[in-house]
Amino acid sequence: FVKDRVTIMACDLAEIVLTAGGARHMNPMCTFRGADLIGTTYRHPFIDRINPVVGADYVTLEDGTGMVHTAPGHGVDDYQTGLREKLGVYCPVQDDGTFDETAPEWLQGKDVWEANKLVVEHLRESGHLFYDHQFNHSYPHDWRSKTPVIFRATEQWFVDVNKPFGLTPLPQVGERMGEGDGPGQAQSSQDSPSPQPSPLEGEGAKSLRERALAAADNDITFIPDWGRKRMRGMLESRPDWCISRQRAWGLPIPAFHGPRKGEVLLTKASVMAVANNIRQHGSDLWFKGTPQQLLEGYDVEADPDAPEWAKLQIRNSNFELRPSADIFDVWFESGSSWHACMRQRNLANEEGPATDLYLEGSDQHRGWFQLSLLPALAVTGHSPFKTVLTHGFMVDKHGMKLSKSDGNAIKVEDLMKEHGADVCRWWVASINFENDIKADMEFFRLAGEEYRKVRNTIRFLLSNLDGFSERRELTDADANTVDAWAWGETAKLVDVVKPAYDSYDFRKASEAIFNFCNDTLSAVYLAAVKDRLYCDTPGSERRKRTQTVIHDIADVLIRLVAPILVHTADEAWLALHGADMKSEDTVHLHTLPEVIDFAPAEGWSE
């Protein structure tokens, strides 16, 4: 007995608990298995409520008494236990962190931090509290404000990723909605089930999860390839997608709540009416307009999905409708960009709105990549992208995250001022982006040296084209010349760089270009032809042949470096063609080179 009360706790923890509470008598009245308690009931110490004892595998003997309080409204594990045991999901904490009117009067209006002390004191005074102490433990914090957060079970909007569905066309804004249920339709936790959509013709109905896994396996190229495994793992384990947030700003969910709890109007026709009106009047209409203005043009009688209560409200012009205060998850917004950028601008092809490339950091398999894939599959049945490229994060030379607060961040404006954009672009092209990327000012200095070698090589080629006007076509008789060899090496360069660009292997492309400039041209070819360029008569056949090859190498090289050194290539292109900076011509309006098929001999001689 402790203070004339019977205490139940785990045998292995009894001595620790009783000693901490100052109890002197520790003789057990009886022992029994914890499972024997399941199904019994207990009364809440200060709320008029009787609850059952349930079992949970996350209750351990590491701390406490072996028994824990279960609050389905305030914890992920507790919520799942509540669903399994059919407990009520009670959440008395409001949006502002204060207790609502369902809590005891002495807690109402108090925030949770203030209430903690009040609850402890109340339990102590009522005699229910045996022992209490403060301790530190790991708990979620808001990453921006660095303050602790609490869990609250609230009504939200979800996209069901496991419900099989067929596909129905998504109308453009301004089109009248047809009949049938929408794929992957979001539902409130209190919505009544909507009619099951008919399967797509020739294909059985599949869930979003199944469609996404199939697309990851068969339709999408991942660079690097490990992105496929990462995406699949996240798709296999992901829960339903919660698409609602409670913020004072953002894109509103176009739902209307009726006068009674659980009444929600959100159909394809009502959504399109809102979209038409917002397109005409702007997004502020949702916050400033009336329900009548938001739903102008909506024919509720012709909407097969409209609930009866909404028809009655609108038919009688009562309009006791309240626009939802929930906004869309920002990933739902950015994840729908394929629609705004491709379908709305008539850039989608027959196979769907697939863009060539989505590029982002390695954290976006959970974010933008995945949450663009799901809406596109729900609406069109196709992936919104053909290729997903994943890059690492920027870290300092020691591998630490770049951070302003840590003082190791590199300012882009400082890089531009000291090195220029093309040097920075050359550095980016030269790194292995698949892993985290070390960045340091010294690395940009080394990149600048490589850049100047490429730039000076192009300058040398251009400077030796003075007086060049008549091309000298290479013939079989020239096959053993150094010019033919250089042209053959140029062809090899194109054969390396173009496939590298196609596979987004910019490191391989930049490395091949640098080695070509540094070794093939500067160390060998240009050193070999320097005398003829300087000493042969301007009209000699040998000099004309060399100038022809130099001109063609410059043309090829400028176009090959254009995707990386955009400003340098543009300037060099104008110089090659004798145009000034005001010219509308630019290398970026031309394609990558196709080299003339001329096969030189293995060696060369003059």
Coordinates of N, CA, C and O in Angstrom, one line a residue, residues 417-541:
K417 N 31.9 38.2 -58.9 CA 32.8 39.4 -58.9 C 34.3 38.9 -59.1 O 35.0 39.6 -59.9
E418 N 34.7 37.9 -58.5 CA 36.1 37.4 -58.5 C 36.4 36.6 -59.7 O 37.5 36.7 -60.3
H419 N 35.5 35.7 -60.1 CA 35.8 34.7 -61.2 C 34.9 34.9 -62.4 O 35.4 34.4 -63.5
G420 N 33.7 35.4 -62.3 CA 32.9 35.5 -63.5 C 32.0 34.2 -63.6 O 32.3 33.2 -63.1
A421 N 30.9 34.4 -64.3 CA 29.9 33.3 -64.4 C 30.5 32.1 -65.1 O 30.2 30.9 -64.7
D422 N 31.3 32.2 -66.2 CA 31.7 31.1 -67.0 C 32.7 30.2 -66.2 O 32.7 29.0 -66.3
V423 N 33.5 30.8 -65.4 CA 34.4 30.0 -64.5 C 33.6 29.2 -63.5 O 33.9 28.0 -63.3
C424 N 32.6 29.8 -63.0 CA 31.7 29.1 -62.0 C 31.0 27.9 -62.7 O 30.9 26.8 -62.2
R425 N 30.6 28.2 -63.9 CA 29.9 27.2 -64.7 C 30.8 26.0 -65.1 O 30.5 24.9 -65.1
W426 N 32.1 26.4 -65.4 CA 33.1 25.4 -65.7 C 33.3 24.5 -64.5 O 33.5 23.3 -64.6
W427 N 33.4 25.1 -63.3 CA 33.6 24.4 -62.1 C 32.4 23.4 -61.9 O 32.6 22.2 -61.5
V428 N 31.2 23.9 -62.0 CA 30.1 23.0 -61.8 C 30.1 21.8 -62.8 O 29.8 20.7 -62.4
A429 N 30.5 22.1 -64.1 CA 30.6 21.0 -65.1 C 31.7 20.0 -64.8 O 31.6 18.9 -65.2
S430 N 32.6 20.4 -64.0 CA 33.8 19.5 -63.8 C 33.7 18.6 -62.5 O 34.5 17.8 -62.3
I431 N 32.6 18.8 -61.8 CA 32.5 18.0 -60.5 C 31.6 16.8 -60.7 O 30.8 16.7 -61.6
N432 N 31.7 15.9 -59.8 CA 30.8 14.7 -59.7 C 29.6 15.1 -58.9 O 29.7 15.1 -57.6
F433 N 28.5 15.4 -59.6 CA 27.4 15.9 -58.9 C 26.5 14.8 -58.2 O 25.6 15.1 -57.4
E434 N 26.9 13.6 -58.4 CA 26.1 12.5 -57.8 C 26.2 12.4 -56.3 O 25.4 11.9 -55.6
N435 N 27.4 12.9 -55.7 CA 27.6 12.9 -54.3 C 27.5 14.4 -53.8 O 27.4 15.3 -54.6
D436 N 27.7 14.5 -52.5 CA 27.8 15.9 -51.9 C 29.0 16.6 -52.5 O 30.0 16.0 -52.8
I437 N 28.9 17.9 -52.8 CA 29.8 18.6 -53.6 C 30.6 19.6 -52.7 O 30.0 20.5 -52.0
K438 N 31.9 19.4 -52.6 CA 32.7 20.3 -51.8 C 33.0 21.5 -52.5 O 33.4 21.5 -53.7
A439 N 32.8 22.7 -51.9 CA 33.0 24.0 -52.5 C 33.9 24.8 -51.6 O 33.8 24.9 -50.4
D440 N 34.9 25.4 -52.3 CA 35.9 26.3 -51.6 C 36.5 27.2 -52.6 O 36.5 26.9 -53.8
M441 N 36.8 28.4 -52.2 CA 37.3 29.4 -53.1 C 38.5 28.9 -53.9 O 38.8 29.3 -55.0
E442 N 39.4 28.1 -53.3 CA 40.5 27.5 -53.9 C 40.1 26.7 -55.1 O 40.8 26.7 -56.2
F443 N 39.0 26.0 -55.0 CA 38.5 25.1 -56.1 C 38.2 26.0 -57.3 O 38.4 25.6 -58.5
F444 N 37.6 27.1 -57.0 CA 37.2 28.0 -58.2 C 38.4 28.7 -58.8 O 38.4 28.9 -60.0
R445 N 39.5 28.9 -58.0 CA 40.7 29.4 -58.6 C 41.3 28.4 -59.6 O 41.8 28.7 -60.7
L446 N 41.3 27.1 -59.2 CA 41.8 26.0 -60.1 C 40.9 25.9 -61.3 O 41.4 25.7 -62.5
A447 N 39.6 26.0 -61.1 CA 38.7 26.0 -62.3 C 39.0 27.2 -63.2 O 38.9 27.1 -64.5
G448 N 39.4 28.3 -62.7 CA 39.7 29.5 -63.5 C 40.9 29.2 -64.4 O 41.0 29.7 -65.5
E449 N 41.9 28.5 -63.8 CA 43.1 28.2 -64.6 C 42.7 27.3 -65.8 O 43.2 27.5 -66.9
E450 N 41.8 26.3 -65.6 CA 41.4 25.4 -66.7 C 40.6 26.2 -67.7 O 40.8 26.0 -68.9
Y451 N 39.7 27.1 -67.2 CA 38.9 27.9 -68.1 C 39.8 28.7 -69.0 O 39.6 28.8 -70.2
R452 N 40.8 29.4 -68.4 CA 41.7 30.2 -69.3 C 42.5 29.4 -70.3 O 42.8 29.9 -71.4
K453 N 42.8 28.1 -70.0 CA 43.5 27.3 -71.0 C 42.5 27.1 -72.2 O 42.9 27.2 -73.4
V454 N 41.2 26.8 -71.9 CA 40.3 26.6 -73.0 C 40.1 27.9 -73.8 O 40.1 27.9 -75.0
R455 N 39.9 29.0 -73.0 CA 39.6 30.3 -73.7 C 40.8 30.7 -74.5 O 40.6 31.2 -75.6
N456 N 42.0 30.6 -74.0 CA 43.2 31.0 -74.7 C 43.4 30.1 -76.0 O 43.9 30.6 -77.0
T457 N 43.1 28.9 -75.9 CA 43.2 28.0 -77.1 C 42.2 28.5 -78.2 O 42.6 28.6 -79.4
I458 N 41.0 28.8 -77.8 CA 40.0 29.4 -78.8 C 40.6 30.7 -79.3 O 40.5 31.0 -80.5
R459 N 41.1 31.5 -78.5 CA 41.7 32.8 -78.9 C 42.8 32.6 -80.0 O 42.9 33.3 -81.0
F460 N 43.7 31.6 -79.7 CA 44.8 31.3 -80.6 C 44.2 30.9 -82.0 O 44.7 31.3 -83.1
L461 N 43.2 30.0 -82.0 CA 42.6 29.6 -83.2 C 42.0 30.8 -84.0 O 42.3 30.9 -85.2
L462 N 41.3 31.6 -83.3 CA 40.7 32.8 -84.0 C 41.7 33.8 -84.5 O 41.6 34.3 -85.6
S463 N 42.8 34.0 -83.7 CA 43.8 34.9 -84.1 C 44.6 34.5 -85.3 O 45.2 35.4 -86.0
N464 N 44.6 33.3 -85.7 CA 45.3 32.8 -86.9 C 44.4 32.6 -88.1 O 44.8 31.9 -89.0
L465 N 43.2 33.2 -88.0 CA 42.3 33.1 -89.2 C 42.3 34.4 -90.0 O 41.5 34.6 -90.9
D466 N 43.3 35.3 -89.7 CA 43.3 36.6 -90.4 C 43.6 36.3 -91.9 O 44.5 35.6 -92.3
G467 N 42.7 36.9 -92.7 CA 42.9 36.7 -94.2 C 42.3 35.4 -94.7 O 42.3 35.2 -95.9
F468 N 41.7 34.6 -93.8 CA 41.1 33.4 -94.3 C 39.7 33.7 -94.9 O 38.9 34.3 -94.4
S469 N 39.7 33.2 -96.2 CA 38.4 33.5 -96.9 C 38.1 32.3 -97.8 O 36.9 32.0 -98.1
E470 N 39.1 31.6 -98.3 CA 38.9 30.5 -99.3 C 39.2 29.2 -98.6 O 40.3 28.9 -98.1
R471 N 38.2 28.3 -98.6 CA 38.4 27.0 -97.9 C 39.3 26.1 -98.8 O 39.2 26.1 -100.0
R472 N 40.0 25.3 -98.2 CA 40.9 24.3 -98.9 C 40.4 22.9 -98.5 O 40.5 22.5 -97.4
E473 N 39.6 22.3 -99.4 CA 39.0 21.0 -99.1 C 40.1 19.9 -98.9 O 41.0 19.8 -99.7
L474 N 40.0 19.2 -97.8 CA 40.9 18.1 -97.6 C 40.6 16.9 -98.6 O 39.4 16.6 -98.8
T475 N 41.7 16.3 -99.1 CA 41.5 15.2 -100.0 C 42.2 14.0 -99.5 O 42.9 14.1 -98.4
D476 N 42.1 12.9 -100.2 CA 42.8 11.7 -99.7 C 44.3 11.9 -99.7 O 45.0 11.3 -98.9
A477 N 44.8 12.8 -100.5 CA 46.3 13.1 -100.5 C 46.7 13.8 -99.2 O 47.9 13.8 -98.9
D478 N 45.8 14.3 -98.5 CA 46.1 15.0 -97.2 C 46.0 14.1 -96.0 O 46.2 14.5 -94.9
A479 N 45.7 12.8 -96.2 CA 45.4 11.9 -95.1 C 46.5 11.7 -94.2 O 46.3 11.4 -93.0
N480 N 47.7 11.9 -94.6 CA 48.9 11.7 -93.7 C 49.4 13.0 -93.1 O 50.5 13.0 -92.6
T481 N 48.7 14.1 -93.2 CA 49.2 15.4 -92.7 C 48.7 15.5 -91.3 O 47.8 14.9 -90.8
V482 N 49.4 16.5 -90.6 CA 49.1 16.8 -89.2 C 47.7 17.4 -89.2 O 47.0 17.3 -88.2
D483 N 47.3 18.1 -90.3 CA 46.0 18.7 -90.3 C 44.9 17.7 -90.3 O 43.9 17.8 -89.6
A484 N 45.1 16.6 -91.1 CA 44.1 15.5 -91.1 C 44.0 14.8 -89.7 O 43.0 14.4 -89.3
W485 N 45.2 14.7 -89.1 CA 45.2 14.0 -87.8 C 44.4 14.9 -86.8 O 43.6 14.4 -86.0
A486 N 44.6 16.2 -86.8 CA 43.9 17.1 -85.9 C 42.4 17.0 -86.2 O 41.6 17.1 -85.2
W487 N 42.1 17.0 -87.4 CA 40.6 16.9 -87.8 C 40.0 15.6 -87.3 O 38.9 15.5 -86.8
G488 N 40.8 14.5 -87.4 CA 40.3 13.2 -86.9 C 40.2 13.2 -85.4 O 39.2 12.7 -84.8
E489 N 41.1 13.9 -84.7 CA 41.0 14.0 -83.2 C 39.8 14.9 -82.8 O 39.1 14.6 -81.8
T490 N 39.5 15.8 -83.7 CA 38.3 16.7 -83.4 C 37.0 15.8 -83.5 O 36.1 16.0 -82.7
A491 N 37.0 14.9 -84.5 CA 35.9 14.1 -84.7 C 35.7 13.1 -83.5 O 34.6 12.9 -83.0
K492 N 36.8 12.7 -83.0 CA 36.8 11.8 -81.8 C 36.2 12.6 -80.6 O 35.5 12.1 -79.8
L493 N 36.6 13.9 -80.5 CA 36.1 14.7 -79.4 C 34.6 14.8 -79.5 O 33.9 14.7 -78.4
V494 N 34.1 15.1 -80.7 CA 32.6 15.2 -80.8 C 31.9 13.9 -80.4 O 30.9 13.9 -79.7
D495 N 32.6 12.7 -80.8 CA 32.0 11.4 -80.4 C 32.0 11.2 -78.9 O 31.2 10.4 -78.5
V496 N 32.8 11.9 -78.2 CA 32.8 11.8 -76.7 C 31.9 12.7 -76.1 O 31.1 12.4 -75.2
V497 N 31.9 14.0 -76.5 CA 31.2 15.1 -75.8 C 29.7 15.0 -76.1 O 28.9 15.2 -75.1
K498 N 29.3 14.8 -77.3 CA 27.8 14.8 -77.5 C 27.1 13.7 -76.7 O 26.1 14.0 -76.1
P499 N 27.6 12.4 -76.7 CA 26.9 11.5 -75.9 C 27.0 11.8 -74.4 O 26.0 11.5 -73.6
A500 N 28.1 12.5 -74.0 CA 28.2 12.9 -72.6 C 27.1 13.9 -72.2 O 26.5 13.8 -71.2
Y501 N 26.9 14.9 -73.1 CA 25.8 15.8 -72.9 C 24.4 15.1 -72.9 O 23.6 15.4 -72.0
D502 N 24.2 14.2 -73.8 CA 23.0 13.5 -73.8 C 22.7 12.7 -72.5 O 21.5 12.6 -72.1
S503 N 23.7 12.3 -71.8 CA 23.5 11.5 -70.6 C 23.8 12.4 -69.4 O 23.9 11.9 -68.2
Y504 N 23.9 13.7 -69.6 CA 24.1 14.7 -68.5 C 25.4 14.4 -67.7 O 25.6 14.7 -66.5
D505 N 26.4 13.8 -68.4 CA 27.7 13.6 -67.8 C 28.6 14.8 -68.2 O 29.5 14.7 -69.0
F506 N 28.4 15.9 -67.5 CA 29.1 17.1 -67.8 C 30.6 17.0 -67.4 O 31.4 17.7 -68.0
R507 N 30.9 16.2 -66.4 CA 32.2 16.1 -66.0 C 33.1 15.4 -67.2 O 34.2 15.9 -67.4
K508 N 32.5 14.4 -67.8 CA 33.2 13.7 -68.9 C 33.4 14.7 -70.0 O 34.4 14.7 -70.7
A509 N 32.3 15.5 -70.3 CA 32.4 16.4 -71.5 C 33.5 17.5 -71.2 O 34.3 17.8 -72.1
S510 N 33.5 18.1 -70.0 CA 34.4 19.2 -69.7 C 35.8 18.6 -69.7 O 36.8 19.3 -70.1
E511 N 36.0 17.4 -69.2 CA 37.3 16.8 -69.1 C 37.9 16.5 -70.5 O 39.0 16.8 -70.8
A512 N 37.0 16.1 -71.4 CA 37.4 15.8 -72.8 C 37.8 17.1 -73.5 O 38.8 17.1 -74.3
I513 N 37.0 18.1 -73.3 CA 37.3 19.4 -73.9 C 38.6 20.0 -73.4 O 39.4 20.5 -74.2
F514 N 38.8 19.9 -72.1 CA 40.1 20.5 -71.6 C 41.3 19.7 -72.1 O 42.3 20.3 -72.5
N515 N 41.2 18.4 -72.1 CA 42.4 17.6 -72.6 C 42.6 17.9 -74.1 O 43.8 17.9 -74.5
F516 N 41.6 18.1 -74.8 CA 41.7 18.4 -76.3 C 42.4 19.7 -76.4 O 43.3 19.8 -77.3
C517 N 42.0 20.7 -75.7 CA 42.7 22.0 -75.8 C 44.1 22.0 -75.3 O 45.0 22.6 -75.9
N518 N 44.3 21.3 -74.1 CA 45.6 21.4 -73.5 C 46.6 20.5 -74.1 O 47.8 20.9 -74.3
D519 N 46.2 19.3 -74.6 CA 47.1 18.3 -75.1 C 47.1 18.3 -76.7 O 48.1 18.6 -77.3
T520 N 45.9 17.9 -77.2 CA 45.8 17.7 -78.7 C 46.2 19.0 -79.4 O 46.9 18.9 -80.4
L521 N 45.6 20.1 -79.0 CA 45.8 21.3 -79.7 C 47.1 22.0 -79.3 O 48.1 22.2 -80.1
S522 N 47.2 22.5 -78.0 CA 48.3 23.3 -77.6 C 49.6 22.6 -77.6 O 50.6 23.1 -78.1
A523 N 49.7 21.4 -77.1 CA 50.9 20.7 -77.0 C 51.4 20.0 -78.3 O 52.6 19.9 -78.5
V524 N 50.5 19.7 -79.2 CA 50.8 19.0 -80.4 C 50.5 19.8 -81.7 O 51.4 20.3 -82.3
Y525 N 49.3 19.9 -82.0 CA 48.9 20.4 -83.3 C 49.3 21.9 -83.5 O 50.0 22.2 -84.5
L526 N 48.9 22.7 -82.6 CA 49.2 24.2 -82.8 C 50.7 24.4 -82.7 O 51.2 25.4 -83.4
A527 N 51.4 23.7 -81.9 CA 52.9 23.8 -81.9 C 53.5 23.4 -83.2 O 54.5 24.0 -83.7
A528 N 52.9 22.4 -83.8 CA 53.4 21.9 -85.1 C 53.1 22.8 -86.3 O 54.0 22.9 -87.2
V529 N 52.0 23.5 -86.3 CA 51.7 24.3 -87.4 C 52.0 25.8 -87.2 O 51.7 26.6 -88.1
K530 N 52.6 26.1 -86.1 CA 52.8 27.5 -85.8 C 53.7 28.2 -86.8 O 53.4 29.3 -87.3
D531 N 54.8 27.5 -87.3 CA 55.7 28.1 -88.2 C 55.0 28.4 -89.6 O 55.3 29.4 -90.2
R532 N 54.2 27.5 -90.1 CA 53.6 27.7 -91.4 C 52.6 28.8 -91.3 O 52.4 29.6 -92.2
L533 N 51.9 28.9 -90.1 CA 51.0 30.0 -90.0 C 51.7 31.4 -90.0 O 51.2 32.4 -90.5
Y534 N 52.9 31.4 -89.4 CA 53.6 32.7 -89.3 C 54.5 32.9 -90.5 O 54.7 34.1 -90.8
C535 N 55.0 31.9 -91.1 CA 56.1 32.1 -92.1 C 55.7 31.8 -93.6 O 56.3 32.3 -94.5
D536 N 54.7 30.9 -93.8 CA 54.3 30.6 -95.2 C 53.6 31.8 -95.8 O 53.1 32.6 -95.1
T537 N 53.7 31.8 -97.1 CA 53.0 32.9 -97.8 C 51.5 32.8 -97.6 O 51.0 31.7 -97.5
P538 N 50.8 33.9 -97.5 CA 49.3 33.8 -97.2 C 48.6 32.9 -98.2 O 47.6 32.3 -97.8
G539 N 49.0 32.8 -99.4 CA 48.3 32.0 -100.4 C 48.8 30.6 -100.6 O 48.3 29.9 -101.5
S540 N 49.7 30.1 -99.8 CA 50.3 28.8 -100.0 C 49.2 27.7 -99.6 O 48.4 27.9 -98.8
E541 N 49.3 26.6 -100.4 CA 48.3 25.6 -100.2 C 48.4 25.0 -98.7 O 47.3 24.7 -98.2

